[in-house]
Amino acid sequence: MAERTVHVPLGDRAYDIVIGDALLDTAGARLKAKFPGRRFGIVTDTEVAREQLPRLIRSLDAAGIGHVEIVMPNGEATKSFARLGEVVDGLLAARLERGDLVIALGGGVIGDLAGFAAAVTRRGMDFVQMPTSLLAQVDSSVGGKTGINSPHGKNLIGAFHQPKLVLADLAALETLPPREFAAGYAEVVKYGLIDDAPFFEWLEANRQEIFDGGPARAEAVAHACENKTRFVLADEKETGVRALLNLGHTFGHALEKATGYSARLLHGEGVSIGMVLAHGFSAKLGLANSQDTVRVAAHLQAAGLPTRLADIPGELPLTTVLMDAIAQDKKVVRGSLTFILTRGIGETFIERNVDPTAVAAFIDEMRK
Ligand SMILES: NC(=O)c1ccc[n+]([C@@H]2O[C@H](COP(=O)([O-])OP(=O)(O)OC[C@H]3O[C@@H](n4cnc5c(N)ncnc54)[C@H](O)[C@@H]3O)[C@@H](O)[C@H]2O)c1
């Protein structure tokens, strides 16, 4: 496959997202040309270290580039203050200088953690995203949001810090567990649902080829990156329209918290259920047609994703506990709830002042 490049024209923070087939194998030559004389601190997790890190190291070594590796446990719990401290200490202990770079090699967890570590180490080091999960390739590696979780909720501590380059190697997806691939696919679907109905229709027609690794996969990743870039350019710091990217995330984050950020519910799975709930809630409010909810749920279900609260294994906490988590959402402004609602597929909008009692009643209904 020919490489594709999506440019993110953010002035002096502009960068390219390169999408291709063997980018980890050729990263050394590319990094040497773009960042001559620099050293690299590679942050990754145990799974990715086993499956993909050797390819990157071989290519850095072949290019004569100095590097150190910092390997974190895999999983959402790694987005913590303790692990952030370990990464920063590792970078400093390796005597990486402010002009050196951090590489985030992994899924969204590593991208968020390593990006935040880069943002705060020596008051800001440059970094390169090398996303290895589908979710990271289509979403988290683009746009500069970095951060960690707090016991109070997800992503509550962080910084905006744009990468200098994103290398999305499609070959890396070959070792991604199928459940993780499906979870990432939920974020791909999200772009269609937000404001791109033709893309949703295209996904309905091409889902199988995307899962099988045919040419539609590269097309889907590139299109998702273009859509994300459009939102980032319009509203880099998420004071307005970028919030649409949170479709399904208010419900999803609450469910992730309720399930202890565990394997019971992956982030993308929470987003899948959350997007169906956002459509269902919009229909309940009389804003959207309930047929759209059915269509969205059918597509996600065909992709092997959970779409109902009942699809989550184990007991869910009381609705009041879920509502408490929703109240900690980062989109809460002076205590009032903001939701991404929809008038139909591809017609989302930001709704402020959503009545919490209506949300709680809807959740109660959905539990049955
Ligand atoms: N910053 C943003 O804009 C943004 C956007 C969306 C999501 N996120 C964050 O992203 C995180 C979720 O990302 P994720 O779904 O990539 O999770 P993840 O980073 O935990 O990766 C999922 C799992 O797949 C493994 N893995 C990744 N790539 C692999 C590969 N090529 N081969 C084998 N195993 C591989 C990882 O070790 C992990 O176990 C969440 O923390 C979420 O908050 C951030």
GROMACS .gro file of C-alpha atoms and ligand atoms in nm:
model
  412
    1MET     CA    1   0.000   0.000   0.000
    2ALA     CA    2   0.120   0.348  -0.080
    3GLU     CA    3   0.166   0.569   0.222
    4ARG     CA    4  -0.097   0.829   0.292
    5THR     CA    5  -0.028   1.151   0.475
    6VAL     CA    6  -0.281   1.367   0.656
    7HIS     CA    7  -0.135   1.708   0.737
    8VAL     CA    8  -0.240   1.887   1.056
    9PRO     CA    9  -0.172   2.257   0.979
   10LEU     CA   10  -0.147   2.402   1.327
   11GLY     CA   11   0.102   2.679   1.247
   12ASP     CA   12   0.430   2.628   1.432
   13ARG     CA   13   0.284   2.310   1.582
   14ALA     CA   14   0.190   2.158   1.244
   15TYR     CA   15   0.261   1.790   1.190
   16ASP     CA   16   0.196   1.498   0.960
   17ILE     CA   17   0.004   1.180   1.029
   18VAL     CA   18   0.161   0.914   0.809
   19ILE     CA   19  -0.041   0.598   0.750
   20GLY     CA   20   0.137   0.302   0.594
   21ASP     CA   21   0.233  -0.060   0.609
   22ALA     CA   22   0.585  -0.090   0.743
   23LEU     CA   23   0.639   0.238   0.919
   24LEU     CA   24   0.802   0.091   1.229
   25ASP     CA   25   1.059  -0.081   1.006
   26THR     CA   26   1.148   0.244   0.832
   27ALA     CA   27   1.107   0.477   1.133
   28GLY     CA   28   1.483   0.500   1.195
   29ALA     CA   29   1.565   0.658   0.859
   30ARG     CA   30   1.265   0.889   0.883
   31LEU     CA   31   1.345   1.008   1.236
   32LYS     CA   32   1.711   1.057   1.153
   33ALA     CA   33   1.621   1.281   0.859
   34LYS     CA   34   1.359   1.479   1.052
   35PHE     CA   35   1.529   1.504   1.391
   36PRO     CA   36   1.903   1.477   1.322
   37GLY     CA   37   2.129   1.408   1.619
   38ARG     CA   38   1.844   1.353   1.866
   39ARG     CA   39   1.801   1.065   2.109
   40PHE     CA   40   1.468   0.899   2.178
   41GLY     CA   41   1.297   0.768   2.491
   42ILE     CA   42   1.058   0.497   2.379
   43VAL     CA   43   0.761   0.452   2.614
   44THR     CA   44   0.560   0.137   2.554
   45ASP     CA   45   0.370  -0.137   2.737
   46THR     CA   46   0.447  -0.502   2.799
   47GLU     CA   47   0.227  -0.637   2.518
   48VAL     CA   48   0.349  -0.393   2.258
   49ALA     CA   49   0.707  -0.441   2.377
   50ARG     CA   50   0.674  -0.809   2.296
   51GLU     CA   51   0.494  -0.773   1.963
   52GLN     CA   52   0.617  -0.452   1.803
   53LEU     CA   53   0.910  -0.296   1.990
   54PRO     CA   54   1.173  -0.522   1.828
   55ARG     CA   55   1.082  -0.386   1.482
   56LEU     CA   56   1.127  -0.028   1.600
   57ILE     CA   57   1.453  -0.099   1.780
   58ARG     CA   58   1.599  -0.273   1.474
   59SER     CA   59   1.520   0.026   1.258
   60LEU     CA   60   1.656   0.280   1.509
   61ASP     CA   61   1.973   0.074   1.549
   62ALA     CA   62   2.018   0.046   1.173
   63ALA     CA   63   1.997   0.425   1.152
   64GLY     CA   64   2.247   0.465   1.439
   65ILE     CA   65   1.995   0.645   1.661
   66GLY     CA   66   2.040   0.644   2.040
   67HIS     CA   67   1.739   0.524   2.237
   68VAL     CA   68   1.618   0.395   2.574
   69GLU     CA   69   1.304   0.195   2.647
   70ILE     CA   70   1.060   0.243   2.932
   71VAL     CA   71   0.812  -0.043   2.952
   72MET     CA   72   0.490   0.000   3.151
   73PRO     CA   73   0.232  -0.265   3.240
   74ASN     CA   74  -0.047  -0.272   2.983
   75GLY     CA   75  -0.396  -0.156   3.070
   76GLU     CA   76  -0.589   0.156   3.167
   77ALA     CA   77  -0.455   0.153   3.525
   78THR     CA   78  -0.121   0.264   3.381
   79LYS     CA   79  -0.263   0.613   3.325
   80SER     CA   80  -0.179   0.704   3.685
   81PHE     CA   81   0.039   0.952   3.876
   82ALA     CA   82   0.261   0.666   3.991
   83ARG     CA   83   0.332   0.548   3.636
   84LEU     CA   84   0.372   0.905   3.514
   85GLY     CA   85   0.641   0.946   3.779
   86GLU     CA   86   0.817   0.632   3.661
   87VAL     CA   87   0.819   0.747   3.300
   88VAL     CA   88   0.949   1.094   3.386
   89ASP     CA   89   1.216   0.944   3.613
   90GLY     CA   90   1.314   0.703   3.336
   91LEU     CA   91   1.354   0.984   3.084
   92LEU     CA   92   1.560   1.191   3.327
   93ALA     CA   93   1.771   0.895   3.442
   94ALA     CA   94   1.855   0.826   3.077
   95ARG     CA   95   1.975   1.188   3.059
   96LEU     CA   96   1.746   1.272   2.774
   97GLU     CA   97   1.779   1.642   2.709
   98ARG     CA   98   1.505   1.891   2.640
   99GLY     CA   99   1.586   1.871   2.267
  100ASP     CA  100   1.552   1.493   2.262
  101LEU     CA  101   1.222   1.323   2.192
  102VAL     CA  102   0.979   1.082   2.350
  103ILE     CA  103   0.821   0.809   2.136
  104ALA     CA  104   0.480   0.679   2.242
  105LEU     CA  105   0.470   0.325   2.100
  106GLY     CA  106   0.138   0.165   2.187
  107GLY     CA  107  -0.233   0.217   2.222
  108GLY     CA  108  -0.416   0.516   2.363
  109VAL     CA  109  -0.301   0.445   2.717
  110ILE     CA  110   0.064   0.478   2.623
  111GLY     CA  111  -0.006   0.771   2.391
  112ASP     CA  112  -0.183   0.963   2.666
  113LEU     CA  113   0.073   0.879   2.936
  114ALA     CA  114   0.387   0.928   2.726
  115GLY     CA  115   0.248   1.246   2.569
  116PHE     CA  116   0.176   1.391   2.913
  117ALA     CA  117   0.520   1.284   3.037
  118ALA     CA  118   0.671   1.464   2.736
  119ALA     CA  119   0.461   1.773   2.815
  120VAL     CA  120   0.593   1.801   3.170
  121THR     CA  121   0.947   1.663   3.153
  122ARG     CA  122   1.203   1.945   3.141
  123ARG     CA  123   0.899   2.175   3.095
  124GLY     CA  124   0.815   2.020   2.762
  125MET     CA  125   0.991   1.774   2.531
  126ASP     CA  126   0.884   1.696   2.176
  127PHE     CA  127   0.724   1.361   2.108
  128VAL     CA  128   0.628   1.126   1.829
  129GLN     CA  129   0.316   0.912   1.834
  130MET     CA  130   0.352   0.558   1.699
  131PRO     CA  131   0.001   0.423   1.760
  132THR     CA  132  -0.031   0.045   1.749
  133SER     CA  133  -0.401  -0.003   1.830
  134LEU     CA  134  -0.682   0.087   1.593
  135LEU     CA  135  -0.825   0.324   1.852
  136ALA     CA  136  -0.497   0.508   1.881
  137GLN     CA  137  -0.450   0.524   1.503
  138VAL     CA  138  -0.790   0.677   1.437
  139ASP     CA  139  -0.830   0.891   1.744
  140SER     CA  140  -0.604   0.926   2.044
  141SER     CA  141  -0.270   0.981   1.865
  142VAL     CA  142  -0.409   1.283   1.680
  143GLY     CA  143  -0.499   1.616   1.833
  144GLY     CA  144  -0.265   1.664   2.125
  145LYS     CA  145  -0.479   1.562   2.420
  146THR     CA  146  -0.259   1.386   2.672
  147GLY     CA  147  -0.318   1.286   3.031
  148ILE     CA  148  -0.386   1.039   3.306
  149ASN     CA  149  -0.682   0.932   3.519
  150SER     CA  150  -0.774   1.033   3.871
  151PRO     CA  151  -0.973   0.833   4.126
  152HIS     CA  152  -1.233   1.104   4.056
  153GLY     CA  153  -1.264   1.008   3.690
  154LYS     CA  154  -1.097   0.955   3.358
  155ASN     CA  155  -0.858   1.196   3.191
  156LEU     CA  156  -0.904   1.460   3.461
  157ILE     CA  157  -0.531   1.541   3.472
  158GLY     CA  158  -0.349   1.634   3.155
  159ALA     CA  159  -0.222   1.882   2.903
  160PHE     CA  160  -0.267   1.976   2.541
  161HIS     CA  161   0.061   1.881   2.378
  162GLN     CA  162   0.073   1.816   2.005
  163PRO     CA  163   0.307   1.548   1.870
  164LYS     CA  164   0.571   1.639   1.610
  165LEU     CA  165   0.481   1.340   1.394
  166VAL     CA  166   0.238   1.048   1.395
  167LEU     CA  167   0.340   0.719   1.234
  168ALA     CA  168   0.039   0.487   1.210
  169ASP     CA  169   0.175   0.150   1.100
  170LEU     CA  170  -0.113  -0.067   0.980
  171ALA     CA  171   0.106  -0.376   1.001
  172ALA     CA  172   0.115  -0.330   1.380
  173LEU     CA  173  -0.257  -0.405   1.389
  174GLU     CA  174  -0.183  -0.766   1.289
  175THR     CA  175  -0.095  -0.850   1.649
  176LEU     CA  176  -0.376  -0.650   1.809
  177PRO     CA  177  -0.627  -0.881   1.984
  178PRO     CA  178  -0.959  -0.895   1.790
  179ARG     CA  179  -1.157  -0.758   2.085
  180GLU     CA  180  -0.929  -0.452   2.092
  181PHE     CA  181  -0.969  -0.408   1.717
  182ALA     CA  182  -1.347  -0.405   1.752
  183ALA     CA  183  -1.322  -0.156   2.040
  184GLY     CA  184  -1.119   0.078   1.817
  185TYR     CA  185  -1.374   0.035   1.543
  186ALA     CA  186  -1.634   0.202   1.768
  187GLU     CA  187  -1.432   0.526   1.741
  188VAL     CA  188  -1.423   0.488   1.362
  189VAL     CA  189  -1.803   0.459   1.356
  190LYS     CA  190  -1.819   0.766   1.581
  191TYR     CA  191  -1.694   0.993   1.300
  192GLY     CA  192  -1.977   0.881   1.074
  193LEU     CA  193  -2.233   0.939   1.345
  194ILE     CA  194  -2.104   1.285   1.440
  195ASP     CA  195  -2.142   1.466   1.108
  196ASP     CA  196  -2.051   1.235   0.823
  197ALA     CA  197  -2.350   1.016   0.730
  198PRO     CA  198  -2.191   0.913   0.395
  199PHE     CA  199  -1.897   0.769   0.592
  200PHE     CA  200  -2.134   0.574   0.816
  201GLU     CA  201  -2.301   0.430   0.504
  202TRP     CA  202  -1.961   0.345   0.359
  203LEU     CA  203  -1.873   0.166   0.686
  204GLU     CA  204  -2.195  -0.033   0.666
  205ALA     CA  205  -2.084  -0.151   0.321
  206ASN     CA  206  -1.716  -0.205   0.403
  207ARG     CA  207  -1.709  -0.327   0.763
  208GLN     CA  208  -1.608  -0.680   0.675
  209GLU     CA  209  -1.319  -0.570   0.456
  210ILE     CA  210  -1.198  -0.337   0.730
  211PHE     CA  211  -1.199  -0.624   0.979
  212ASP     CA  212  -1.035  -0.859   0.725
  213GLY     CA  213  -0.749  -0.615   0.666
  214GLY     CA  214  -0.831  -0.530   0.305
  215PRO     CA  215  -0.766  -0.193   0.138
  216ALA     CA  216  -1.075  -0.047   0.306
  217ARG     CA  217  -0.884  -0.058   0.637
  218ALA     CA  218  -0.629   0.201   0.526
  219GLU     CA  219  -0.908   0.408   0.378
  220ALA     CA  220  -1.104   0.398   0.705
  221VAL     CA  221  -0.801   0.498   0.914
  222ALA     CA  222  -0.712   0.785   0.681
  223HIS     CA  223  -1.069   0.911   0.664
  224ALA     CA  224  -1.104   0.897   1.042
  225CYS     CA  225  -0.778   1.094   1.082
  226GLU     CA  226  -0.899   1.355   0.834
  227ASN     CA  227  -1.223   1.395   1.027
  228LYS     CA  228  -1.044   1.420   1.361
  229THR     CA  229  -0.803   1.675   1.214
  230ARG     CA  230  -1.095   1.886   1.095
  231PHE     CA  231  -1.227   1.910   1.453
  232VAL     CA  232  -0.884   1.975   1.601
  233LEU     CA  233  -0.822   2.260   1.357
  234ALA     CA  234  -1.161   2.415   1.427
  235ASP     CA  235  -1.121   2.400   1.804
  236GLU     CA  236  -0.783   2.281   1.929
  237LYS     CA  237  -0.850   2.331   2.300
  238GLU     CA  238  -1.206   2.198   2.297
  239THR     CA  239  -1.394   2.511   2.390
  240GLY     CA  240  -1.665   2.436   2.134
  241VAL     CA  241  -1.719   2.205   1.841
  242ARG     CA  242  -1.440   1.957   1.930
  243ALA     CA  243  -1.668   1.839   2.211
  244LEU     CA  244  -1.869   1.656   1.943
  245LEU     CA  245  -1.587   1.400   1.941
  246ASN     CA  246  -1.716   1.302   2.284
  247LEU     CA  247  -2.028   1.145   2.133
  248GLY     CA  248  -2.114   0.850   2.356
  249HIS     CA  249  -1.832   0.931   2.596
  250THR     CA  250  -2.034   1.078   2.885
  251PHE     CA  251  -2.226   0.755   2.926
  252GLY     CA  252  -1.920   0.553   2.826
  253HIS     CA  253  -1.686   0.709   3.082
  254ALA     CA  254  -1.942   0.657   3.358
  255LEU     CA  255  -1.969   0.291   3.262
  256GLU     CA  256  -1.592   0.253   3.249
  257LYS     CA  257  -1.568   0.401   3.597
  258ALA     CA  258  -1.849   0.176   3.719
  259THR     CA  259  -1.663  -0.129   3.592
  260GLY     CA  260  -1.335  -0.017   3.747
  261TYR     CA  261  -1.157   0.053   3.415
  262SER     CA  262  -1.121  -0.321   3.381
  263ALA     CA  263  -1.141  -0.585   3.110
  264ARG     CA  264  -1.514  -0.601   3.184
  265LEU     CA  265  -1.552  -0.302   2.953
  266LEU     CA  266  -1.287  -0.163   2.718
  267HIS     CA  267  -1.291   0.209   2.642
  268GLY     CA  268  -1.420   0.158   2.287
  269GLU     CA  269  -1.685  -0.081   2.415
  270GLY     CA  270  -1.805   0.185   2.659
  271VAL     CA  271  -1.815   0.431   2.369
  272SER     CA  272  -2.016   0.180   2.164
  273ILE     CA  273  -2.282   0.146   2.434
  274GLY     CA  274  -2.261   0.520   2.500
  275MET     CA  275  -2.327   0.608   2.135
  276VAL     CA  276  -2.633   0.384   2.127
  277LEU     CA  277  -2.752   0.543   2.453
  278ALA     CA  278  -2.692   0.893   2.313
  279HIS     CA  279  -2.908   0.805   2.012
  280GLY     CA  280  -3.169   0.640   2.231
  281PHE     CA  281  -3.179   0.934   2.473
  282SER     CA  282  -3.213   1.176   2.180
  283ALA     CA  283  -3.503   0.967   2.047
  284LYS     CA  284  -3.663   0.964   2.392
  285LEU     CA  285  -3.641   1.343   2.404
  286GLY     CA  286  -3.822   1.351   2.070
  287LEU     CA  287  -3.518   1.486   1.887
  288ALA     CA  288  -3.438   1.186   1.671
  289ASN     CA  289  -3.600   0.890   1.503
  290SER     CA  290  -3.574   0.567   1.700
  291GLN     CA  291  -3.504   0.380   1.373
  292ASP     CA  292  -3.163   0.547   1.368
  293THR     CA  293  -3.089   0.405   1.713
  294VAL     CA  294  -3.176   0.059   1.582
  295ARG     CA  295  -2.954   0.107   1.275
  296VAL     CA  296  -2.656   0.230   1.479
  297ALA     CA  297  -2.692  -0.056   1.727
  298ALA     CA  298  -2.720  -0.312   1.446
  299HIS     CA  299  -2.396  -0.192   1.287
  300LEU     CA  300  -2.201  -0.192   1.613
  301GLN     CA  301  -2.341  -0.530   1.708
  302ALA     CA  302  -2.241  -0.675   1.371
  303ALA     CA  303  -1.889  -0.554   1.449
  304GLY     CA  304  -1.896  -0.762   1.767
  305LEU     CA  305  -1.943  -0.467   2.001
  306PRO     CA  306  -2.168  -0.442   2.307
  307THR     CA  307  -2.458  -0.202   2.257
  308ARG     CA  308  -2.673  -0.239   2.571
  309LEU     CA  309  -2.612  -0.203   2.944
  310ALA     CA  310  -2.709  -0.570   2.976
  311ASP     CA  311  -2.413  -0.662   2.750
  312ILE     CA  312  -2.172  -0.565   3.029
  313PRO     CA  313  -2.083  -0.873   3.232
  314GLY     CA  314  -2.153  -0.855   3.607
  315GLU     CA  315  -2.365  -0.619   3.813
  316LEU     CA  316  -2.374  -0.248   3.740
  317PRO     CA  317  -2.388  -0.005   4.033
  318LEU     CA  318  -2.706   0.189   4.110
  319THR     CA  319  -2.815   0.462   3.873
  320THR     CA  320  -2.731   0.721   4.140
  321VAL     CA  321  -2.370   0.601   4.130
  322LEU     CA  322  -2.364   0.626   3.750
  323MET     CA  323  -2.513   0.974   3.774
  324ASP     CA  324  -2.241   1.070   4.019
  325ALA     CA  325  -1.981   0.964   3.761
  326ILE     CA  326  -2.163   1.160   3.490
  327ALA     CA  327  -2.151   1.468   3.710
  328GLN     CA  328  -1.768   1.445   3.705
  329ASP     CA  329  -1.758   1.461   3.325
  330LYS     CA  330  -1.516   1.721   3.195
  331LYS     CA  331  -1.794   1.883   2.994
  332VAL     CA  332  -1.982   1.981   3.310
  333VAL     CA  333  -2.000   2.361   3.328
  334ARG     CA  334  -2.097   2.519   3.661
  335GLY     CA  335  -2.268   2.199   3.758
  336SER     CA  336  -2.494   2.162   3.455
  337LEU     CA  337  -2.476   1.855   3.234
  338THR     CA  338  -2.368   1.874   2.872
  339PHE     CA  339  -2.442   1.588   2.635
  340ILE     CA  340  -2.372   1.524   2.271
  341LEU     CA  341  -2.716   1.453   2.132
  342THR     CA  342  -2.834   1.389   1.778
  343ARG     CA  343  -3.113   1.459   1.533
  344GLY     CA  344  -3.013   1.152   1.334
  345ILE     CA  345  -2.710   0.978   1.187
  346GLY     CA  346  -2.447   1.242   1.112
  347GLU     CA  347  -2.643   1.518   1.287
  348THR     CA  348  -2.502   1.552   1.636
  349PHE     CA  349  -2.502   1.870   1.839
  350ILE     CA  350  -2.390   1.990   2.180
  351GLU     CA  351  -2.675   2.020   2.430
  352ARG     CA  352  -2.605   2.212   2.748
  353ASN     CA  353  -2.835   2.215   3.051
  354VAL     CA  354  -2.948   1.857   3.017
  355ASP     CA  355  -3.185   1.768   3.298
  356PRO     CA  356  -3.014   1.509   3.525
  357THR     CA  357  -3.348   1.358   3.629
  358ALA     CA  358  -3.428   1.284   3.262
  359VAL     CA  359  -3.089   1.115   3.222
  360ALA     CA  360  -3.140   0.908   3.538
  361ALA     CA  361  -3.489   0.802   3.426
  362PHE     CA  362  -3.351   0.701   3.086
  363ILE     CA  363  -3.073   0.495   3.244
  364ASP     CA  364  -3.328   0.322   3.468
  365GLU     CA  365  -3.532   0.238   3.162
  366MET     CA  366  -3.227   0.101   2.978
  367ARG     CA  367  -3.136  -0.129   3.268
  368LYS     CA  368  -3.454  -0.327   3.223
  369LIG     N1  369  -0.601   1.157   2.384
  369LIG     C1  370  -0.712   1.136   2.316
  369LIG     O1  371  -0.754   1.220   2.237
  369LIG     C2  372  -0.786   1.007   2.335
  369LIG     C3  373  -0.890   0.975   2.248
  369LIG     C4  374  -0.952   0.851   2.263
  369LIG     C5  375  -0.911   0.765   2.363
  369LIG     N2  376  -0.809   0.801   2.446
  369LIG     C6  377  -0.762   0.709   2.550
  369LIG     O2  378  -0.710   0.594   2.486
  369LIG     C7  379  -0.716   0.484   2.578
  369LIG     C8  380  -0.765   0.361   2.505
  369LIG     O3  381  -0.675   0.331   2.402
  369LIG     P1  382  -0.660   0.181   2.349
  369LIG     O4  383  -0.792   0.125   2.322
  369LIG     O5  384  -0.559   0.186   2.243
  369LIG     O6  385  -0.608   0.105   2.480
  369LIG     P2  386  -0.466   0.046   2.523
  369LIG     O7  387  -0.359   0.144   2.504
  369LIG     O8  388  -0.487  -0.009   2.658
  369LIG     O9  389  -0.442  -0.072   2.420
  369LIG     C9  390  -0.530  -0.179   2.421
  369LIG    C10  391  -0.458  -0.313   2.448
  369LIG    O10  392  -0.400  -0.355   2.327
  369LIG    C11  393  -0.262  -0.380   2.346
  369LIG     N3  394  -0.199  -0.347   2.220
  369LIG    C12  395  -0.191  -0.225   2.162
  369LIG     N4  396  -0.136  -0.237   2.041
  369LIG    C13  397  -0.106  -0.367   2.023
  369LIG    C14  398  -0.050  -0.441   1.916
  369LIG     N5  399  -0.017  -0.383   1.800
  369LIG     N6  400  -0.031  -0.573   1.933
  369LIG    C15  401  -0.071  -0.635   2.049
  369LIG     N7  402  -0.127  -0.571   2.150
  369LIG    C16  403  -0.145  -0.437   2.137
  369LIG    C17  404  -0.221  -0.300   2.465
  369LIG    O11  405  -0.112  -0.358   2.530
  369LIG    C18  406  -0.346  -0.306   2.551
  369LIG    O12  407  -0.348  -0.425   2.625
  369LIG    C19  408  -0.806   0.528   2.690
  369LIG    O13  409  -0.727   0.555   2.803
  369LIG    C20  410  -0.870   0.656   2.639
  369LIG    O14  411  -0.901   0.747   2.740
  369LIG    C21  412  -0.747   0.920   2.433
   0.00000   0.00000   0.00000
